[in-house]
Coordinates of C-alpha atoms in Angstrom, one line a residue:
M1 CA -14.5 18.2 3.0
I2 CA -12.9 15.7 0.6
G3 CA -15.5 14.9 -2.3
I4 CA -17.6 12.0 -2.5
K5 CA -16.3 11.1 -5.9
A6 CA -12.2 10.9 -4.7
L7 CA -13.4 8.5 -1.7
V8 CA -15.5 6.4 -4.0
C9 CA -12.5 6.3 -6.3
L10 CA -10.0 5.2 -3.8
A11 CA -12.4 2.6 -2.1
F12 CA -12.6 1.2 -5.9
C13 CA -8.7 1.1 -6.7
G14 CA -8.2 -0.6 -3.1
S15 CA -10.7 -3.3 -4.0
I16 CA -8.8 -3.9 -7.2
G17 CA -5.6 -4.5 -5.6
M18 CA -6.9 -6.7 -2.9
T19 CA -8.8 -8.6 -6.0
F20 CA -5.3 -9.2 -7.7
L21 CA -4.2 -10.4 -4.3
F22 CA -7.0 -12.8 -3.6
L23 CA -6.8 -14.2 -7.5
A24 CA -2.8 -14.7 -6.5
C25 CA -4.2 -16.7 -3.7
A26 CA -7.3 -18.5 -4.6
L27 CA -7.1 -19.4 -8.2
P28 CA -6.8 -23.2 -8.7
G29 CA -3.6 -23.2 -10.8
Y30 CA -1.9 -21.3 -7.9
G31 CA -3.6 -22.6 -4.8
N32 CA -1.3 -21.4 -2.4
W33 CA -2.1 -18.7 0.3
Y34 CA 1.5 -17.7 1.2
P35 CA 1.2 -14.5 -0.9
F36 CA -1.3 -13.4 1.5
F37 CA 1.3 -12.5 3.9
V38 CA 1.8 -9.4 2.1
L39 CA -1.3 -7.9 4.0
F40 CA 1.1 -7.2 7.0
F41 CA 3.1 -5.1 4.7
Y42 CA -0.2 -3.1 3.6
V43 CA -1.2 -2.9 7.4
L44 CA 2.6 -1.6 8.7
A45 CA 3.1 0.9 6.0
P46 CA 0.9 3.9 6.7
I47 CA 2.0 4.2 10.4
P48 CA 5.3 5.6 10.2
L49 CA 4.1 8.4 8.2
A50 CA 1.2 8.8 10.6
V51 CA 3.1 8.9 13.8
A52 CA 5.6 11.3 11.9
K53 CA 2.9 13.6 11.1
R54 CA 2.1 14.1 14.7
Y55 CA 6.0 15.1 15.4
T56 CA 6.5 17.7 12.4
E57 CA 6.9 21.1 14.0
G58 CA 6.0 22.5 10.3
T59 CA 6.2 22.2 6.7
A60 CA 9.2 24.4 6.2
G61 CA 12.4 22.1 5.7
S62 CA 12.7 18.3 6.7
S63 CA 12.2 17.1 9.9
A64 CA 13.7 13.8 11.3
P65 CA 10.7 11.9 12.4
L66 CA 9.5 12.6 8.9
D67 CA 12.8 11.3 7.1
V68 CA 13.0 8.2 9.5
A69 CA 9.2 7.5 8.7
I70 CA 10.2 8.1 4.9
F71 CA 12.6 5.7 5.0
L72 CA 10.6 2.5 7.2
V73 CA 7.8 3.0 4.4
A74 CA 10.3 2.5 1.5
C75 CA 11.6 -0.6 3.4
L76 CA 8.5 -2.1 4.0
M77 CA 7.5 -1.0 0.4
V78 CA 10.6 -2.4 -0.8
S79 CA 9.8 -5.7 1.4
A80 CA 6.1 -6.0 0.3
F81 CA 7.5 -6.0 -3.5
G82 CA 10.7 -8.5 -2.6
L83 CA 8.4 -11.1 -0.8
P84 CA 6.6 -12.4 -3.8
I85 CA 9.8 -12.7 -5.8
I86 CA 11.5 -14.5 -3.1
L87 CA 8.5 -16.9 -3.1
A88 CA 8.7 -17.6 -6.2
R89 CA 12.2 -17.8 -6.7
V90 CA 12.6 -20.6 -4.3
E91 CA 9.4 -22.5 -6.1
V92 CA 6.8 -21.7 -3.0
I93 CA 4.4 -19.9 -5.5
Q94 CA 4.3 -19.6 -9.0
W95 CA 5.5 -16.7 -10.9
G96 CA 2.2 -15.8 -12.3
A97 CA 0.8 -15.7 -8.9
A98 CA 4.1 -13.5 -7.9
G99 CA 3.2 -11.1 -10.9
L100 CA -0.7 -11.1 -9.7
V101 CA 0.8 -10.1 -6.1
I102 CA 3.0 -7.2 -7.3
S103 CA 0.3 -5.8 -9.7
G104 CA -2.1 -5.7 -6.4
N105 CA 1.2 -4.0 -4.5
I106 CA 1.4 -1.2 -7.3
V107 CA -2.1 -0.6 -7.2
I108 CA -2.7 -0.4 -3.2
Y109 CA 0.3 1.6 -2.7
L110 CA -0.5 4.1 -5.2
T111 CA -4.0 4.4 -3.3
M112 CA -2.3 4.7 -0.3
F113 CA -0.1 7.6 -1.9
A114 CA -3.4 9.4 -3.4
Y115 CA -4.8 8.9 0.1
F116 CA -1.8 10.7 2.0
I117 CA -2.0 13.4 -1.0
M118 CA -5.7 14.4 -0.6
F119 CA -5.5 14.5 3.4
S120 CA -2.0 15.7 3.7
N121 CA -3.4 19.6 4.0
E122 CA -6.6 19.9 5.6
D123 CA -6.9 23.9 4.4
V124 CA -7.4 23.2 0.9
D125 CA -11.5 22.6 0.0
Y126 CA -11.6 19.3 -2.1
S127 CA -14.9 19.9 -3.0
M128 CA -13.8 21.6 -6.1
W129 CA -12.9 18.6 -7.7

């Protein structure tokens, strides 16, 4: 069973990342909700790993479904970082909003990574944290 402190920390980090995203959209200087489309990448990113986890036969070596899932997650993450840069480059959003979205991306994806690390092995007792 995972510790309550770890879950609270993950929730806090996720809310900080979402706050960066909301600030990039809602601040009066930026006033544009196009950066909010990054949420689609947040929703789609963990799906390939969750599906591939069911089809792996063991932890020894690498498996094709896991490799494809990691590739798809990497593509989605690059797209999530590239979208605000492209929107700022064509002057749809301002560079400050793009910076806030990128910093939100870093926090959200590190939170997702920490979640998958914590729940990757069900045999480990997390109460010792």
